[in-house]
Coordinates of C-alpha atoms in Angstrom, one line a residue:
Chain A
M7 CA -112.9 166.5 131.8
L8 CA -114.1 170.0 130.9
A9 CA -117.7 168.8 130.2
D10 CA -117.9 167.2 133.6
A11 CA -116.6 170.2 135.6
K12 CA -118.5 170.5 138.8
I13 CA -121.0 173.3 138.8
P14 CA -120.9 175.3 142.1
E15 CA -124.1 175.3 144.1
G16 CA -126.5 178.0 143.0
Y17 CA -125.2 178.1 139.5
V18 CA -127.0 176.8 136.4
R19 CA -125.1 175.6 133.4
V20 CA -126.4 177.5 130.4
F21 CA -123.6 176.8 127.9
R22 CA -121.7 173.6 127.2
R23 CA -120.1 171.7 124.5
P24 CA -122.4 170.0 122.1
D25 CA -122.7 166.2 122.8
S26 CA -121.2 165.5 119.4
M27 CA -118.0 167.2 120.4
S28 CA -115.2 165.6 122.3
D29 CA -113.1 167.2 125.1
A30 CA -110.1 167.5 122.9
P31 CA -108.7 171.0 122.7
Y32 CA -108.8 172.7 119.4
T33 CA -105.5 172.9 117.5
Y34 CA -106.5 176.1 115.7
C35 CA -104.8 179.5 116.1
P36 CA -106.4 182.4 118.1
G37 CA -109.0 184.2 116.0
C38 CA -109.3 181.4 113.5
H39 CA -112.9 180.8 112.3
H40 CA -112.5 177.0 112.1
G41 CA -113.4 176.8 115.8
V42 CA -116.8 178.4 115.4
I43 CA -117.6 176.5 112.2
G44 CA -116.7 173.2 113.8
R45 CA -118.9 173.9 116.7
L46 CA -121.9 174.7 114.4
V47 CA -121.4 171.4 112.7
A48 CA -121.6 169.6 116.1
E49 CA -124.7 171.6 117.0
A50 CA -126.4 170.5 113.8
I51 CA -125.5 166.9 114.5
D52 CA -126.9 167.2 118.0
E53 CA -130.1 168.9 116.9
L54 CA -130.9 166.3 114.3
G55 CA -129.9 163.4 116.7
I56 CA -127.6 161.8 114.1
R57 CA -124.3 161.4 116.0
G58 CA -124.6 157.6 116.0
R59 CA -124.9 157.4 112.2
T60 CA -122.6 160.2 111.1
V61 CA -119.2 159.7 109.5
G62 CA -117.1 162.8 109.1
I63 CA -114.3 163.2 106.6
A64 CA -111.2 165.2 107.7
P65 CA -109.3 167.0 105.0
V66 CA -105.6 167.7 104.6
G67 CA -104.9 171.2 106.0
C68 CA -105.6 173.0 109.3
A69 CA -108.6 170.8 109.9
V70 CA -106.7 167.5 109.5
F71 CA -107.2 166.8 113.2
L72 CA -111.0 167.2 112.9
Y73 CA -111.6 163.6 114.0
R74 CA -110.3 164.5 117.4
F75 CA -112.9 167.1 118.0
Y76 CA -116.0 165.0 117.5
R77 CA -117.6 161.9 119.0
C78 CA -118.5 160.3 115.8
D79 CA -116.8 158.0 113.3
F80 CA -114.2 159.7 111.1
V81 CA -112.0 159.0 108.1
Q82 CA -109.1 161.2 106.9
A83 CA -109.0 161.7 103.2
A84 CA -106.1 162.4 100.8
H85 CA -105.8 166.1 99.9
G86 CA -108.8 167.2 97.8
R87 CA -110.4 163.7 97.6
A88 CA -113.0 164.1 100.4
C89 CA -116.0 164.3 98.0
A90 CA -114.9 161.0 96.3
V91 CA -114.3 159.3 99.7
A92 CA -117.7 160.6 100.8
T93 CA -119.3 159.2 97.6
G94 CA -117.8 155.8 98.4
L95 CA -119.0 155.8 102.0
K96 CA -122.5 157.0 101.2
R97 CA -123.0 154.6 98.3
A98 CA -121.7 151.7 100.3
N99 CA -124.0 152.5 103.2
P100 CA -126.8 155.0 102.4
D101 CA -127.9 154.9 106.1
L102 CA -124.8 156.8 107.1
I103 CA -124.9 160.6 107.3
V104 CA -121.7 161.6 105.6
F105 CA -120.1 165.1 105.7
S106 CA -116.8 166.4 104.5
Y107 CA -115.1 169.5 105.9
Q108 CA -112.6 171.1 103.6
G109 CA -110.6 174.2 103.1
D110 CA -110.2 176.2 99.9
G111 CA -106.9 174.6 98.8
D112 CA -108.4 171.2 99.4
L113 CA -111.8 171.7 97.8
A114 CA -111.2 174.4 95.2
A115 CA -107.7 173.6 93.9
I116 CA -106.5 170.0 94.2
G117 CA -110.0 168.7 94.7
T118 CA -111.9 170.7 92.1
A119 CA -112.7 167.7 89.9
E120 CA -113.9 165.6 92.9
T121 CA -116.0 168.4 94.2
V122 CA -117.6 169.4 90.9
H123 CA -118.5 165.8 89.9
A124 CA -119.8 164.9 93.3
A125 CA -122.0 168.0 93.1
N126 CA -123.0 167.2 89.6
R127 CA -124.0 163.7 90.5
G128 CA -126.1 165.1 93.3
E129 CA -124.4 162.9 95.8
N130 CA -126.5 162.9 99.0
I131 CA -123.7 164.3 101.2
T132 CA -123.1 167.5 103.2
V133 CA -120.0 169.6 102.4
I134 CA -118.6 172.3 104.7
F135 CA -116.3 174.5 102.7
V136 CA -114.1 176.9 104.8
N137 CA -112.9 179.6 102.4
N138 CA -110.2 181.6 104.2
Q139 CA -108.3 182.6 101.0
I140 CA -105.0 181.0 102.0
Y141 CA -103.2 177.7 102.6
G142 CA -103.0 178.0 106.4
M143 CA -101.2 174.9 107.5
T144 CA -98.4 174.9 105.0
G145 CA -97.5 178.5 105.9
G146 CA -99.6 181.0 104.1
E147 CA -99.3 180.3 100.3
M148 CA -101.7 181.6 97.7
A149 CA -105.0 179.7 97.5
P150 CA -107.4 179.5 94.6
T151 CA -109.5 182.0 96.5
T152 CA -106.8 184.4 97.4
L153 CA -107.9 188.0 96.6
P154 CA -106.4 190.1 93.9
G155 CA -103.4 192.0 95.3
Q156 CA -103.4 189.9 98.5
R157 CA -99.9 189.2 99.8
T158 CA -99.1 185.6 100.6
V159 CA -95.7 183.9 100.8
T160 CA -96.0 182.8 97.2
T161 CA -97.4 186.2 96.0
P162 CA -95.0 188.4 98.0
E163 CA -96.0 191.4 95.9
G164 CA -99.7 190.6 96.0
R165 CA -101.7 188.3 93.8
D166 CA -101.3 189.4 90.2
V167 CA -104.4 188.3 88.3
R168 CA -102.5 188.5 85.0
A169 CA -100.2 185.8 86.2
T170 CA -102.3 183.7 88.6
G171 CA -105.9 184.4 87.7
Y172 CA -108.8 185.4 89.9
P173 CA -110.4 184.1 93.1
L174 CA -112.3 181.0 92.2
K175 CA -116.0 181.4 92.9
I176 CA -116.7 177.7 93.4
S177 CA -120.1 178.2 94.9
E178 CA -121.2 180.2 91.9
M179 CA -119.9 177.5 89.7
L180 CA -121.6 174.7 91.5
A181 CA -124.9 176.7 91.6
Q182 CA -125.0 176.5 87.8
L183 CA -125.2 172.7 87.9
D184 CA -128.4 170.7 87.9
G185 CA -127.1 168.2 90.5
P186 CA -126.8 170.1 93.8
A187 CA -129.7 170.7 96.1
Y188 CA -128.3 173.5 98.2
I189 CA -125.4 175.9 97.7
T190 CA -125.0 178.7 100.1
R191 CA -122.3 181.1 101.3
Q192 CA -122.2 182.2 104.9
A193 CA -119.8 183.9 107.4
V194 CA -119.1 183.8 111.1
Y195 CA -117.5 187.1 111.8
D196 CA -120.4 188.3 114.1
V197 CA -123.2 186.8 116.2
R198 CA -125.9 187.5 113.6
H199 CA -123.9 185.7 110.9
V200 CA -123.0 182.9 113.2
Q201 CA -126.7 182.2 113.7
M202 CA -127.3 182.4 110.0
A203 CA -124.4 180.0 109.3
R204 CA -125.8 177.7 112.0
R205 CA -129.2 177.6 110.2
A206 CA -127.5 176.9 106.8
I207 CA -125.4 174.1 108.2
L208 CA -128.4 172.6 109.9
Q209 CA -130.3 172.8 106.5
A210 CA -127.4 171.1 104.7
F211 CA -127.6 168.1 107.1
R212 CA -131.4 168.1 107.0
N213 CA -131.3 167.9 103.2
Q214 CA -129.2 164.7 103.5
L215 CA -131.6 163.2 105.9
E216 CA -134.4 164.0 103.5
G217 CA -132.5 162.5 100.6
K218 CA -132.4 165.8 98.7
G219 CA -128.8 165.5 97.6
F220 CA -125.6 167.5 97.4
S221 CA -125.6 170.4 99.9
M222 CA -122.6 172.7 100.4
V223 CA -122.2 175.5 102.9
E224 CA -119.3 177.8 102.0
V225 CA -118.1 179.8 105.0
V226 CA -116.0 182.9 104.3
A227 CA -113.5 182.8 107.1
A228 CA -110.4 184.6 108.4
C229 CA -106.9 183.3 109.0
P230 CA -105.4 186.1 111.2
T231 CA -102.2 184.2 111.6
N232 CA -101.3 184.2 107.9
L233 CA -102.9 187.6 107.3
K234 CA -100.6 188.7 110.1
V235 CA -103.4 190.6 111.8
S236 CA -105.2 190.5 115.1
P237 CA -108.3 188.3 115.5
V238 CA -110.5 191.5 115.4
D239 CA -108.8 192.7 112.3
G240 CA -109.3 189.2 110.8
N241 CA -113.0 189.7 111.2
K242 CA -112.6 193.1 109.5
W243 CA -110.7 191.5 106.7
V244 CA -113.7 189.3 106.0
T245 CA -116.2 192.2 105.9
E246 CA -114.0 194.8 104.2
Q247 CA -112.1 192.6 101.7
A248 CA -113.3 189.0 101.3
L249 CA -117.0 189.6 101.1
R250 CA -116.4 192.0 98.1
Y251 CA -115.5 188.9 96.1
F252 CA -117.5 186.4 97.9
P253 CA -121.0 187.9 98.6
L254 CA -123.1 186.1 101.2
G255 CA -126.4 184.4 100.6
D256 CA -128.0 181.3 99.0
L257 CA -126.8 180.5 95.5
K258 CA -129.0 177.6 94.9
V259 CA -131.9 176.1 96.8
R260 CA -133.8 173.2 95.3
D261 CA -137.0 172.5 97.1
R262 CA -137.3 168.8 96.4
Chain B
M17 CA -120.5 124.0 84.2
R18 CA -117.8 125.6 82.0
V19 CA -118.6 128.8 80.2
L20 CA -116.7 130.6 77.5
M21 CA -115.6 133.9 78.9
R22 CA -113.2 136.7 78.2
G23 CA -110.6 137.2 80.9
N24 CA -111.9 140.7 81.8
E25 CA -115.4 139.3 82.1
A26 CA -114.3 136.4 84.3
I27 CA -112.5 138.8 86.6
A28 CA -115.7 140.9 86.9
E29 CA -118.0 137.9 87.5
A30 CA -115.6 136.4 90.0
A31 CA -115.6 139.7 91.9
I32 CA -119.4 139.7 92.1
R33 CA -119.3 136.1 93.3
A34 CA -116.6 137.1 95.9
G35 CA -119.2 139.5 97.4
C36 CA -117.9 142.8 95.9
K37 CA -120.5 145.3 96.8
C38 CA -119.1 148.5 95.3
Y39 CA -117.1 148.9 92.1
F40 CA -115.7 152.2 90.9
C41 CA -114.1 152.7 87.5
Y42 CA -112.9 154.9 84.8
P43 CA -112.8 153.6 81.2
I44 CA -109.5 152.5 79.7
T45 CA -108.4 149.9 77.2
P46 CA -107.7 146.9 77.4
Q47 CA -109.9 146.4 80.4
G48 CA -113.1 147.8 78.9
E49 CA -115.1 144.6 79.1
L50 CA -114.6 144.5 82.8
V51 CA -116.2 147.8 83.2
E52 CA -119.1 146.9 80.9
Y53 CA -119.7 143.6 82.6
M54 CA -119.9 145.3 86.0
A55 CA -122.2 148.0 84.7
R56 CA -124.6 145.3 83.4
H57 CA -124.4 142.8 86.3
L58 CA -123.4 144.4 89.6
P59 CA -126.5 146.5 90.1
Q60 CA -128.7 143.5 89.4
Q61 CA -127.0 141.8 92.3
G62 CA -127.7 144.7 94.6
G63 CA -124.3 146.2 94.3
V64 CA -123.1 149.7 93.4
F65 CA -121.6 150.4 90.0
L66 CA -120.2 154.0 89.6
Q67 CA -118.2 155.4 86.7
A68 CA -116.0 158.1 88.3
E69 CA -114.7 161.3 86.8
S70 CA -111.1 160.0 87.0
E71 CA -109.0 157.1 88.3
V72 CA -108.0 159.4 91.2
A73 CA -111.7 159.7 92.2
A74 CA -112.4 156.0 91.6
I75 CA -109.7 154.8 94.0
N76 CA -110.8 157.3 96.6
M77 CA -114.4 156.1 96.3
V78 CA -112.9 152.6 96.9
Y79 CA -111.2 154.1 100.0
G80 CA -114.6 155.4 101.3
A81 CA -116.5 152.2 100.5
S82 CA -113.8 150.1 102.1
A83 CA -113.8 152.3 105.2
A84 CA -117.6 151.7 105.4
G85 CA -116.8 148.0 105.6
V86 CA -117.9 146.5 102.3
R87 CA -115.9 144.5 99.7
T88 CA -114.9 146.9 97.0
M89 CA -112.9 146.9 93.8
T90 CA -111.6 149.1 91.0
S91 CA -109.9 148.1 87.8
S92 CA -107.8 149.9 85.2
S93 CA -104.8 149.6 82.9
S94 CA -101.3 150.9 83.3
P95 CA -101.6 154.7 82.9
G96 CA -104.8 154.6 85.0
I97 CA -103.1 152.6 87.7
S98 CA -100.4 155.2 87.9
L99 CA -103.1 157.7 88.7
K100 CA -104.5 155.4 91.4
M101 CA -101.2 155.2 93.2
E102 CA -101.9 158.1 95.6
G103 CA -105.1 156.4 96.8
I104 CA -103.4 152.9 97.0
S105 CA -100.8 154.3 99.3
Y106 CA -103.6 155.7 101.5
L107 CA -105.4 152.4 101.5
A108 CA -102.2 150.7 102.5
G109 CA -101.4 153.3 105.2
S110 CA -105.0 153.1 106.6
R111 CA -105.0 149.3 106.4
L112 CA -108.1 149.2 104.3
P113 CA -108.7 146.1 102.2
A114 CA -109.6 146.5 98.5
V115 CA -108.9 144.7 95.2
I116 CA -107.3 146.6 92.4
V117 CA -107.1 145.0 88.9
N118 CA -104.4 146.1 86.5
V119 CA -104.8 144.8 83.0
M120 CA -101.3 145.9 81.9
R121 CA -100.5 147.5 78.6
G122 CA -97.4 148.9 76.9
G123 CA -95.7 151.9 78.5
P124 CA -94.3 154.2 79.6
G125 CA -96.6 157.2 79.1
L126 CA -99.6 156.6 77.0
G127 CA -97.8 153.6 75.5
N128 CA -100.2 151.4 73.6
I129 CA -103.0 148.9 74.3
A130 CA -101.0 145.8 73.6
P131 CA -100.1 143.3 76.4
A132 CA -97.0 144.1 78.5
Q133 CA -95.5 143.5 81.9
G134 CA -93.8 146.8 82.5
D135 CA -95.7 147.6 85.7
Y136 CA -94.0 144.8 87.8
F137 CA -91.9 147.3 89.8
Q138 CA -94.9 149.5 90.4
A139 CA -97.0 146.6 91.6
T140 CA -94.6 144.7 93.7
K141 CA -92.4 147.4 95.3
G142 CA -95.3 149.5 96.6
G143 CA -95.8 151.9 93.7
G144 CA -96.9 154.9 95.6
H145 CA -95.1 156.8 98.4
G146 CA -94.1 155.2 101.7
D147 CA -93.0 151.8 103.0
Y148 CA -95.8 149.5 101.9
R149 CA -96.6 146.5 99.9
L150 CA -99.6 145.1 98.0
I151 CA -100.5 141.5 97.7
V152 CA -99.9 140.9 94.0
L153 CA -101.4 137.9 92.2
A154 CA -100.6 137.2 88.6
P155 CA -103.0 134.8 86.7
S156 CA -101.9 133.1 83.5
T157 CA -105.3 131.7 82.4
V158 CA -108.9 132.9 82.5
Q159 CA -109.7 130.2 85.0
E160 CA -106.9 131.2 87.3
A161 CA -107.9 134.8 87.0
A162 CA -111.3 134.0 88.3
E163 CA -109.9 132.0 91.2
L164 CA -107.3 134.6 92.1
V165 CA -109.9 137.3 92.3
M166 CA -111.8 135.3 94.9
L167 CA -108.5 134.7 96.8
A168 CA -107.5 138.4 96.5
F169 CA -110.7 139.5 98.4
D170 CA -110.1 136.9 101.1
L171 CA -106.4 137.8 101.6
S172 CA -107.1 141.5 101.5
D173 CA -109.8 141.2 104.2
H174 CA -107.7 138.9 106.3
Y175 CA -104.5 140.9 106.3
R176 CA -106.0 144.4 105.8
V177 CA -103.7 144.9 102.9
P178 CA -104.9 146.0 99.4
A179 CA -104.5 143.2 96.8
M180 CA -103.7 143.6 93.2
I181 CA -104.6 141.3 90.3
L182 CA -101.7 141.9 87.8
A183 CA -103.0 140.7 84.4
D184 CA -102.2 141.9 80.9
G185 CA -104.0 142.9 77.8
M186 CA -103.7 139.4 76.3
L187 CA -105.3 137.7 79.4
G188 CA -108.0 140.4 79.6
Q189 CA -109.0 139.9 76.0
M190 CA -108.6 136.2 75.4
M191 CA -111.6 133.9 75.7
E192 CA -111.4 130.5 77.4
P193 CA -113.7 128.0 79.0
V194 CA -113.9 128.7 82.7
E195 CA -115.5 126.9 85.6
L196 CA -116.7 129.9 87.7
P197 CA -116.1 129.7 91.5
E198 CA -119.2 129.3 93.6
P199 CA -120.4 132.6 95.1
V200 CA -119.2 133.1 98.6
D201 CA -121.6 132.7 101.5
E202 CA -121.9 136.3 102.7
G203 CA -122.0 135.0 106.3
T204 CA -118.5 133.7 106.0
I205 CA -117.0 137.1 105.0
L206 CA -114.7 138.3 107.7
E207 CA -116.2 140.8 110.2
K208 CA -114.7 144.2 110.2
P209 CA -114.6 145.5 113.7
W210 CA -112.8 148.7 112.5
A211 CA -115.4 149.7 109.9
L212 CA -117.1 153.1 110.0
T213 CA -120.7 152.2 110.7
G214 CA -121.7 155.1 113.0
A215 CA -120.8 155.3 116.6
E216 CA -124.2 154.5 118.0
G217 CA -123.7 152.6 121.3
R218 CA -119.9 152.3 121.0
E219 CA -116.7 154.5 121.0
P220 CA -116.1 156.4 117.8
R221 CA -113.7 154.8 115.2
V222 CA -111.3 156.6 113.0
V223 CA -109.6 155.5 109.8
L224 CA -106.2 157.3 109.4
S225 CA -103.1 156.9 107.4
F226 CA -101.1 159.5 109.4
D227 CA -99.6 160.3 112.7
L228 CA -97.6 163.5 113.0
D229 CA -95.7 162.0 116.0
P230 CA -92.7 160.1 114.5
Q231 CA -92.9 157.5 117.2
G232 CA -96.6 157.0 116.5
L233 CA -96.0 156.7 112.8
K234 CA -93.1 154.3 113.4
E235 CA -95.5 152.1 115.3
M236 CA -98.0 152.2 112.4
N237 CA -95.2 151.3 110.0
L238 CA -94.1 148.4 112.3
T239 CA -97.6 147.1 112.3
L240 CA -97.5 147.1 108.5
Q241 CA -94.1 145.4 108.4
R242 CA -95.2 142.7 110.9
T243 CA -98.2 142.0 108.6
Y244 CA -95.9 141.8 105.6
R245 CA -93.6 139.3 107.3
E246 CA -96.7 137.2 108.1
I247 CA -97.8 137.3 104.4
E248 CA -94.3 136.4 103.3
A249 CA -94.4 133.4 105.6
H250 CA -97.9 132.1 104.5
E251 CA -98.9 133.4 101.1
V252 CA -96.2 132.6 98.6
R253 CA -97.7 130.8 95.6
W254 CA -96.1 129.4 92.5
E255 CA -96.3 126.6 90.0
E256 CA -93.5 124.3 88.9
V257 CA -93.4 122.4 85.6
D258 CA -90.9 119.7 84.9
T259 CA -88.3 121.0 87.4
A260 CA -87.3 117.7 88.8
D261 CA -84.7 116.8 86.3
A262 CA -84.3 120.3 84.7
E263 CA -81.0 121.5 83.4
I264 CA -82.4 125.0 82.5
L265 CA -85.1 126.7 84.5
L266 CA -87.4 129.3 83.0
V267 CA -89.0 131.8 85.3
A268 CA -92.0 133.7 83.9
Y269 CA -95.4 134.8 85.1
G270 CA -98.8 135.7 83.7
T271 CA -99.1 135.5 79.9
M272 CA -95.4 134.9 79.6
G273 CA -95.7 132.0 82.1
R274 CA -98.2 130.4 79.8
I275 CA -96.0 130.8 76.7
A276 CA -93.1 129.5 78.7
K277 CA -95.0 126.3 79.4
T278 CA -95.2 125.7 75.7
V279 CA -91.4 126.4 75.4
V280 CA -90.7 123.8 78.0
R281 CA -92.6 121.2 76.0
L282 CA -90.9 122.2 72.7
A283 CA -87.5 122.1 74.4
R284 CA -88.0 118.7 75.8
A285 CA -89.1 117.4 72.4
E286 CA -85.7 118.5 71.2
G287 CA -83.9 116.8 74.1
I288 CA -83.3 119.9 76.3
R289 CA -84.4 119.2 79.9
A290 CA -86.1 122.6 80.5
G291 CA -88.4 123.4 83.5
L292 CA -90.5 126.3 84.5
L293 CA -91.2 128.1 87.8
R294 CA -94.2 130.4 87.4
P295 CA -94.7 132.8 90.3
I296 CA -98.4 133.2 91.0
S297 CA -97.9 135.6 93.9
L298 CA -95.5 138.3 92.7
W299 CA -95.5 139.7 96.2
P300 CA -94.8 137.9 98.2
F301 CA -92.2 136.6 95.7
P302 CA -91.2 132.9 95.6
Y303 CA -87.6 133.6 96.5
E304 CA -87.1 130.4 98.4
P305 CA -88.4 128.0 95.8
I306 CA -86.3 129.7 93.1
R307 CA -83.2 129.6 95.4
A308 CA -83.8 125.9 96.1
L309 CA -84.0 125.1 92.4
A310 CA -80.9 127.2 91.6
E311 CA -78.9 125.0 94.0
R312 CA -79.0 122.3 91.4
I313 CA -80.0 123.9 88.1
P314 CA -77.1 125.8 86.5
V315 CA -79.1 128.2 84.3
V316 CA -82.1 130.2 85.4
L317 CA -83.6 132.1 82.5
T318 CA -86.1 134.9 83.2
V319 CA -88.6 135.7 80.5
E320 CA -90.8 138.8 80.7
L321 CA -92.7 141.3 78.6
S322 CA -90.5 144.0 80.1
A323 CA -86.9 145.1 80.1
G324 CA -86.2 142.9 83.1
Q325 CA -88.2 143.9 86.1
M326 CA -89.0 140.5 87.8
W327 CA -85.4 139.6 86.7
E328 CA -84.1 141.6 89.6
D329 CA -86.1 139.5 92.1
V330 CA -85.0 136.3 90.4
R331 CA -81.3 137.4 90.7
L332 CA -81.9 138.2 94.4
A333 CA -83.3 134.7 94.8
V334 CA -80.5 133.0 92.9
E335 CA -77.7 135.1 94.5
G336 CA -75.0 133.7 92.2
R337 CA -75.9 130.1 92.6
A338 CA -76.6 129.8 88.8
A339 CA -76.3 131.8 85.7
T340 CA -79.2 134.2 85.3
P341 CA -79.7 135.3 81.7
F342 CA -82.7 137.3 80.6
Y343 CA -85.0 137.5 77.6
G344 CA -87.6 140.2 77.3
E345 CA -89.8 141.9 74.7
L346 CA -91.0 145.5 74.9
G347 CA -93.7 147.8 73.7
G348 CA -96.5 145.3 73.6
V349 CA -94.6 142.8 71.4
V350 CA -95.3 139.2 72.5
P351 CA -92.6 136.7 71.6
T352 CA -93.5 133.4 70.0
P353 CA -92.5 130.1 71.8
K354 CA -90.0 129.5 69.0
E355 CA -88.2 132.8 69.7
I356 CA -87.9 131.9 73.3
L357 CA -86.8 128.3 72.4
S358 CA -83.9 129.6 70.5
E359 CA -82.9 131.6 73.6
V360 CA -83.2 128.5 75.7
K361 CA -80.9 126.7 73.2
K362 CA -78.4 129.4 73.5
H363 CA -78.1 129.0 77.3
A364 CA -78.6 125.2 77.7
R365 CA -75.4 123.3 77.3

């Protein structure tokens, strides 16, 4: 077990897996941002001491194996339905801390209705929304958040907005509603932003503990595999392309 | 004490008495009174009533509540049930108990709001994707509807298989005196050692309907199939009326089963020895009882509010032992006992 690896004499362990994470190896590709985001979720769960009452919801997509990576209860939801499943769990047992972890295809295409209405009801849940502008697991098809001109396997000549519309700005949409407590957009392409995303995810869980209601952290992420670029260039893609359409920052913060 | 209740209301009240803690819905006719009744009464009993944004969302809320370990239900009518099929398949695959009420109406498509039985295939053969079954119970009176709702919760918990109450618009809308079942003692509801309650002091639990490894998924499927064989062995339910000396056997369920009872009486008044077998569990289907009767009754007439869906199961049961004519009505048209009687006369010697 990695976590129990013997520390040689004279060495001090300064970095380890969060307690909420299991020893299961990640199934993500090199350079994928899921790994960092998943760890930030675990750190938040550790910091708030809520592992024993947390139930996670794994989506359909690259994070479908999410349940393997955590040491808390988990349920896997149908594609797009995580916010409805979260609603059922939380309403059935309000003592649970319920979070969903969803990609852009899951949350912003097939699950748009479930997401919008859970947000509008102000469901007291935490949603982690990983926006990497592509369907990763199925092989790189156009996502609702795919950028104009971006080549995918279903937009081989680049996304033509006249035919397929524009990147869906779901956080901006949800921020217009009265229901949500906290809507923010973050990124993890460098250390500073990892720290900012960490604070946002912590806040989104803290809101649930305090009963503030629907909190969503969108993380603009890179999928180097389907962009067909190196991990470093994946980070560049985020800063030079994606953030032009998805500017970072808090979109809604309700302080009660 | 007997009270006068609409079928939809009796189903709702029975669910509350069965310990249903979370009910999720989307409005549709002809089951509107069920939704209204739950909205008025479930929160008063400490339960959760939530009107979802769609049938798809409602069934997935059921999925979440069931995973949390509470008794949970949703109800709808035919087009809405079609929308729920994705979630029902997930419930079946994840072995989550739940009760789904289908107050059937005319179809396909938008159809109409009149009583029909066109969802038999969908209910009894799985309905959604994958190799799965639902426990399907078909009441023919308001009293039986209330009782079968209680039973559906128990069976669903016991076998970890979703259960469906398959009613129709006529049963949902009609009012009858009903002796409501006693509320269950919450302490007697089956413990759920698989429920997601937080991993404090124990190993984490997961609720999944998938396994990417074919061998693993095969094992999951074999578990389901073993459960289904057990249900087939223990949970077949049916009613027989005047079958002992019958020369023609009617097979009908739900509202049609009730009309067929009248037909049996009318036929006997005219000297035709008619009998009735009314399946109460549509899955598991009473193949054996029908087969046994077909050994000695030469004509087995299936009567349905469909183009002949249960008829296929009746023929599977009879397997050529008797003639198997069919009489059905479509589109929400309900035949009168006299119309069916003339059909009986046609086939009885």
